[in-house]
Amino acid sequence: MPSFRSICLIAATAFVAFATASPIAGGVTQDASLIDVTDVANGIAHNVDVKDVDLTVVDLDGHHSREVVEARGQVTSLPDILKNAHTALVTVKADTGGKNVPVETVRPCLDKVHAILADVLVQVKLLQGKPLSVIIGVVAVVDVATLLCAVLTIVVEILVALIGCAGVNAHLVIDIIVATISVVLCDVLSLVLSLVAGLLVLLLPLLAGVISLLTGCGLEAVLKILLVIKL
């Protein structure tokens, strides 16, 4: 018959195993190897350095996970990161149904945009310290500017549609954008511009039709970065 001490040790071990499994949305237990994309993007996920380890990112709804980067393997070039983000954002825009956005889809769409941009931030951070040949490959800087413009433009189009749908509650949607999407988008933009010299000069003319919309959709901080104004 096991001793009282043995029983206590077994119980303690079981409790530790249970306690270290953190719950995520829907009551699903999160494996320790799964890290929330927002925490990773902010650099606070379990004190993990995204440059040192392999990561699996959990979507905001907690129901899906996927490999994002293998930090010790091959990193994704900036053009490919931007292309992939644009493709994902096109899907979100399609979900909004253009300008006729169902009210119940507003917050889920905002969350999707935020998750896509946080994903971009995770991947772009891995390009820090890399040579330009790795960061943009054989793609010309002007083409990178075009890709970045496409991402920023579709983000603005989605946000404008969602704000318009909210009607008298538009200010609540803008508050969410300022607190979430604007923050991560500023981080992405600042980092990308620091990695590729001369990119901002090429980007600004391409954004001529978008810049005037930034303040109205909660992206005033992004505007300040584009205009090189100190926050």
CSV table of C-alpha atoms in Angstrom, one decimal:
chain,number,residue,atom,x,y,z
A,1,MET,CA,0.0,0.0,0.0
A,2,PRO,CA,1.5,3.4,-1.0
A,3,SER,CA,2.6,5.6,1.9
A,4,PHE,CA,0.9,8.9,2.7
A,5,ARG,CA,4.0,10.7,1.4
A,6,SER,CA,3.8,8.9,-1.9
A,7,ILE,CA,0.1,9.8,-2.2
A,8,CYS,CA,0.9,13.5,-1.5
A,9,LEU,CA,3.6,13.5,-4.1
A,10,ILE,CA,1.3,12.0,-6.8
A,11,ALA,CA,-1.4,14.5,-6.0
A,12,ALA,CA,1.0,17.4,-6.1
A,13,THR,CA,2.4,16.2,-9.5
A,14,ALA,CA,-1.1,16.0,-10.9
A,15,PHE,CA,-2.0,19.4,-9.7
A,16,VAL,CA,1.1,21.0,-11.3
A,17,ALA,CA,0.3,19.3,-14.6
A,18,PHE,CA,-3.2,20.7,-14.4
A,19,ALA,CA,-2.2,24.2,-13.4
A,20,THR,CA,0.4,24.6,-16.1
A,21,ALA,CA,-2.2,24.0,-18.8
A,22,SER,CA,-3.7,27.4,-19.4
A,23,PRO,CA,-7.3,27.7,-20.7
A,24,ILE,CA,-8.1,29.5,-23.9
A,25,ALA,CA,-11.4,30.5,-25.6
A,26,GLY,CA,-14.1,28.0,-25.7
A,27,GLY,CA,-12.7,26.1,-22.7
A,28,VAL,CA,-10.0,24.4,-24.7
A,29,THR,CA,-6.8,23.7,-22.9
A,30,GLN,CA,-3.7,25.5,-24.3
A,31,ASP,CA,-0.5,23.4,-24.7
A,32,ALA,CA,2.5,25.1,-23.3
A,33,SER,CA,4.1,25.2,-26.7
A,34,LEU,CA,1.2,27.4,-28.1
A,35,ILE,CA,1.7,31.1,-27.7
A,36,ASP,CA,-0.8,33.9,-28.2
A,37,VAL,CA,0.1,35.9,-31.3
A,38,THR,CA,-0.5,39.2,-29.7
A,39,ASP,CA,1.8,38.4,-26.8
A,40,VAL,CA,4.5,37.2,-29.2
A,41,ALA,CA,4.2,40.4,-31.2
A,42,ASN,CA,4.5,42.5,-28.1
A,43,GLY,CA,7.6,40.4,-27.0
A,44,ILE,CA,6.0,39.4,-23.7
A,45,ALA,CA,5.0,35.8,-24.3
A,46,HIS,CA,6.6,33.9,-21.5
A,47,ASN,CA,9.7,36.0,-21.9
A,48,VAL,CA,10.3,34.3,-25.2
A,49,ASP,CA,12.7,35.9,-27.7
A,50,VAL,CA,11.2,35.3,-31.1
A,51,LYS,CA,14.7,35.2,-32.6
A,52,ASP,CA,15.6,32.1,-30.6
A,53,VAL,CA,12.8,29.6,-30.7
A,54,ASP,CA,10.3,28.0,-32.9
A,55,LEU,CA,6.8,29.4,-32.4
A,56,THR,CA,3.3,28.2,-33.0
A,57,VAL,CA,0.7,31.0,-33.0
A,58,VAL,CA,-2.8,30.6,-31.7
A,59,ASP,CA,-5.5,32.6,-33.5
A,60,LEU,CA,-7.5,35.1,-31.3
A,61,ASP,CA,-10.5,32.7,-31.1
A,62,GLY,CA,-8.2,30.0,-29.6
A,63,HIS,CA,-9.5,27.4,-32.0
A,64,HIS,CA,-6.8,27.2,-34.5
A,65,SER,CA,-3.0,27.0,-34.4
A,66,ARG,CA,-0.3,27.1,-37.1
A,67,GLU,CA,3.4,27.3,-37.6
A,68,VAL,CA,4.4,30.9,-38.2
A,69,VAL,CA,8.2,30.9,-38.1
A,70,GLU,CA,11.2,28.6,-37.5
A,71,ALA,CA,13.5,31.2,-36.1
A,72,ARG,CA,16.6,29.0,-36.5
A,73,GLY,CA,15.6,28.1,-40.1
A,74,GLN,CA,14.7,30.2,-43.1
A,75,VAL,CA,12.9,33.5,-42.5
A,76,THR,CA,10.3,34.9,-44.8
A,77,SER,CA,11.2,37.9,-46.9
A,78,LEU,CA,9.4,41.2,-46.4
A,79,PRO,CA,7.7,41.1,-49.9
A,80,ASP,CA,6.3,37.6,-49.2
A,81,ILE,CA,5.1,38.6,-45.7
A,82,LEU,CA,3.3,41.6,-47.2
A,83,LYS,CA,1.8,39.5,-50.0
A,84,ASN,CA,0.5,36.9,-47.5
A,85,ALA,CA,-1.0,39.6,-45.3
A,86,HIS,CA,-2.7,41.2,-48.2
A,87,THR,CA,-4.2,37.9,-49.3
A,88,ALA,CA,-5.5,37.3,-45.8
A,89,LEU,CA,-6.9,40.9,-45.6
A,90,VAL,CA,-8.7,40.4,-48.9
A,91,THR,CA,-10.6,37.5,-47.3
A,92,VAL,CA,-11.6,39.7,-44.4
A,93,LYS,CA,-12.8,42.4,-46.7
A,94,ALA,CA,-14.9,39.9,-48.5
A,95,ASP,CA,-16.4,38.8,-45.2
A,96,THR,CA,-17.5,42.4,-44.6
A,97,GLY,CA,-19.5,42.4,-47.8
A,98,GLY,CA,-18.1,45.7,-49.0
A,99,LYS,CA,-20.0,48.6,-47.5
A,100,ASN,CA,-23.0,46.6,-46.3
A,101,VAL,CA,-21.5,45.1,-43.2
A,102,PRO,CA,-23.7,43.2,-40.8
A,103,VAL,CA,-23.4,44.8,-37.3
A,104,GLU,CA,-22.6,41.4,-35.7
A,105,THR,CA,-19.5,41.0,-37.9
A,106,VAL,CA,-17.8,44.2,-36.8
A,107,ARG,CA,-15.9,43.0,-33.8
A,108,PRO,CA,-14.9,39.6,-35.4
A,109,CYS,CA,-13.6,41.5,-38.5
A,110,LEU,CA,-11.6,43.9,-36.3
A,111,ASP,CA,-10.1,40.9,-34.4
A,112,LYS,CA,-9.1,39.3,-37.7
A,113,VAL,CA,-7.4,42.4,-38.9
A,114,HIS,CA,-5.5,42.7,-35.7
A,115,ALA,CA,-4.4,39.1,-35.7
A,116,ILE,CA,-3.1,39.4,-39.3
A,117,LEU,CA,-1.1,42.5,-38.5
A,118,ALA,CA,0.2,40.9,-35.3
A,119,ASP,CA,1.3,37.9,-37.4
A,120,VAL,CA,3.1,40.3,-39.7
A,121,LEU,CA,4.9,41.9,-36.8
A,122,VAL,CA,6.1,38.6,-35.5
A,123,GLN,CA,7.6,37.7,-38.9
A,124,VAL,CA,9.1,41.1,-39.6
A,125,LYS,CA,10.9,41.1,-36.2
A,126,LEU,CA,12.8,38.1,-37.4
A,127,LEU,CA,14.3,40.2,-40.2
A,128,GLN,CA,16.0,42.5,-37.9
A,129,GLY,CA,19.8,42.4,-38.3
A,130,LYS,CA,19.5,40.6,-41.6
A,131,PRO,CA,21.1,42.0,-44.8
A,132,LEU,CA,18.9,43.8,-47.3
A,133,SER,CA,19.3,40.8,-49.7
A,134,VAL,CA,17.5,38.6,-47.1
A,135,ILE,CA,15.0,41.3,-46.1
A,136,ILE,CA,13.6,42.0,-49.6
A,137,GLY,CA,15.4,39.4,-51.8
A,138,VAL,CA,15.6,40.4,-55.4
A,139,VAL,CA,12.5,42.7,-55.2
A,140,ALA,CA,13.1,46.4,-55.8
A,141,VAL,CA,12.4,48.8,-53.0
A,142,VAL,CA,9.8,50.6,-55.1
A,143,ASP,CA,7.9,47.3,-55.4
A,144,VAL,CA,8.1,46.8,-51.6
A,145,ALA,CA,6.5,50.2,-51.3
A,146,THR,CA,3.7,49.1,-53.6
A,147,LEU,CA,3.1,46.0,-51.5
A,148,LEU,CA,3.1,47.9,-48.3
A,149,CYS,CA,0.7,50.5,-49.8
A,150,ALA,CA,-1.6,47.7,-50.8
A,151,VAL,CA,-1.7,46.4,-47.2
A,152,LEU,CA,-2.3,49.8,-45.7
A,153,THR,CA,-4.9,50.6,-48.2
A,154,ILE,CA,-7.0,47.5,-47.7
A,155,VAL,CA,-6.7,47.9,-43.9
A,156,VAL,CA,-8.2,51.4,-44.2
A,157,GLU,CA,-10.9,50.2,-46.6
A,158,ILE,CA,-12.0,47.5,-44.1
A,159,LEU,CA,-11.9,49.9,-41.1
A,160,VAL,CA,-13.9,52.6,-43.0
A,161,ALA,CA,-16.6,50.0,-43.9
A,162,LEU,CA,-16.8,48.7,-40.3
A,163,ILE,CA,-17.0,52.2,-38.8
A,164,GLY,CA,-19.7,53.2,-41.3
A,165,CYS,CA,-21.7,50.1,-40.3
A,166,ALA,CA,-21.6,51.1,-36.6
A,167,GLY,CA,-23.7,54.2,-37.1
A,168,VAL,CA,-24.2,56.0,-33.8
A,169,ASN,CA,-21.8,53.6,-32.2
A,170,ALA,CA,-18.9,54.5,-34.6
A,171,HIS,CA,-16.9,56.0,-31.8
A,172,LEU,CA,-16.9,52.7,-30.0
A,173,VAL,CA,-15.4,51.0,-33.0
A,174,ILE,CA,-12.8,53.7,-33.4
A,175,ASP,CA,-11.9,53.3,-29.7
A,176,ILE,CA,-11.2,49.6,-30.4
A,177,ILE,CA,-9.1,50.4,-33.5
A,178,VAL,CA,-7.0,52.9,-31.5
A,179,ALA,CA,-6.4,50.5,-28.7
A,180,THR,CA,-5.6,47.5,-30.9
A,181,ILE,CA,-5.1,47.8,-34.6
A,182,SER,CA,-3.5,51.2,-34.6
A,183,VAL,CA,-0.9,50.0,-32.0
A,184,VAL,CA,0.3,47.0,-33.9
A,185,LEU,CA,0.1,48.7,-37.3
A,186,CYS,CA,2.4,51.5,-36.0
A,187,ASP,CA,4.8,48.9,-34.8
A,188,VAL,CA,4.8,47.1,-38.1
A,189,LEU,CA,5.2,50.3,-40.1
A,190,SER,CA,8.0,51.7,-37.9
A,191,LEU,CA,9.9,48.4,-38.1
A,192,VAL,CA,9.5,48.0,-41.8
A,193,LEU,CA,10.6,51.6,-42.5
A,194,SER,CA,13.7,51.1,-40.3
A,195,LEU,CA,14.6,47.9,-42.2
A,196,VAL,CA,14.5,49.3,-45.7
A,197,ALA,CA,16.2,52.7,-46.3
A,198,GLY,CA,14.3,55.0,-48.7
A,199,LEU,CA,11.1,53.2,-48.4
A,200,LEU,CA,9.1,56.0,-46.9
A,201,VAL,CA,9.9,58.4,-49.7
A,202,LEU,CA,8.6,55.9,-52.2
A,203,LEU,CA,5.5,55.0,-50.1
A,204,LEU,CA,4.1,58.4,-49.4
A,205,PRO,CA,3.1,59.3,-53.0
A,206,LEU,CA,1.3,55.9,-53.3
A,207,LEU,CA,-0.8,56.6,-50.3
A,208,ALA,CA,-2.1,59.9,-51.6
A,209,GLY,CA,-5.7,58.6,-51.7
A,210,VAL,CA,-5.5,57.0,-48.2
A,211,ILE,CA,-3.7,59.5,-46.0
A,212,SER,CA,-6.8,61.7,-45.7
A,213,LEU,CA,-8.8,58.8,-44.3
A,214,LEU,CA,-6.4,57.7,-41.5
A,215,THR,CA,-7.5,60.2,-38.8
A,216,GLY,CA,-11.2,59.4,-39.4
A,217,CYS,CA,-10.7,55.6,-38.9
A,218,GLY,CA,-8.6,55.7,-35.7
A,219,LEU,CA,-5.2,55.6,-37.3
A,220,GLU,CA,-3.9,59.1,-36.5
A,221,ALA,CA,-0.8,57.6,-34.9
A,222,VAL,CA,-0.1,55.9,-38.3
A,223,LEU,CA,-0.4,59.2,-40.0
A,224,LYS,CA,2.1,60.8,-37.7
A,225,ILE,CA,4.6,58.1,-38.5
A,226,LEU,CA,4.1,58.6,-42.2
A,227,LEU,CA,4.5,62.3,-41.8
A,228,VAL,CA,7.6,61.9,-39.6
A,229,ILE,CA,5.9,63.8,-36.7
A,230,LYS,CA,7.1,62.9,-33.2
A,231,LEU,CA,4.3,61.5,-31.1
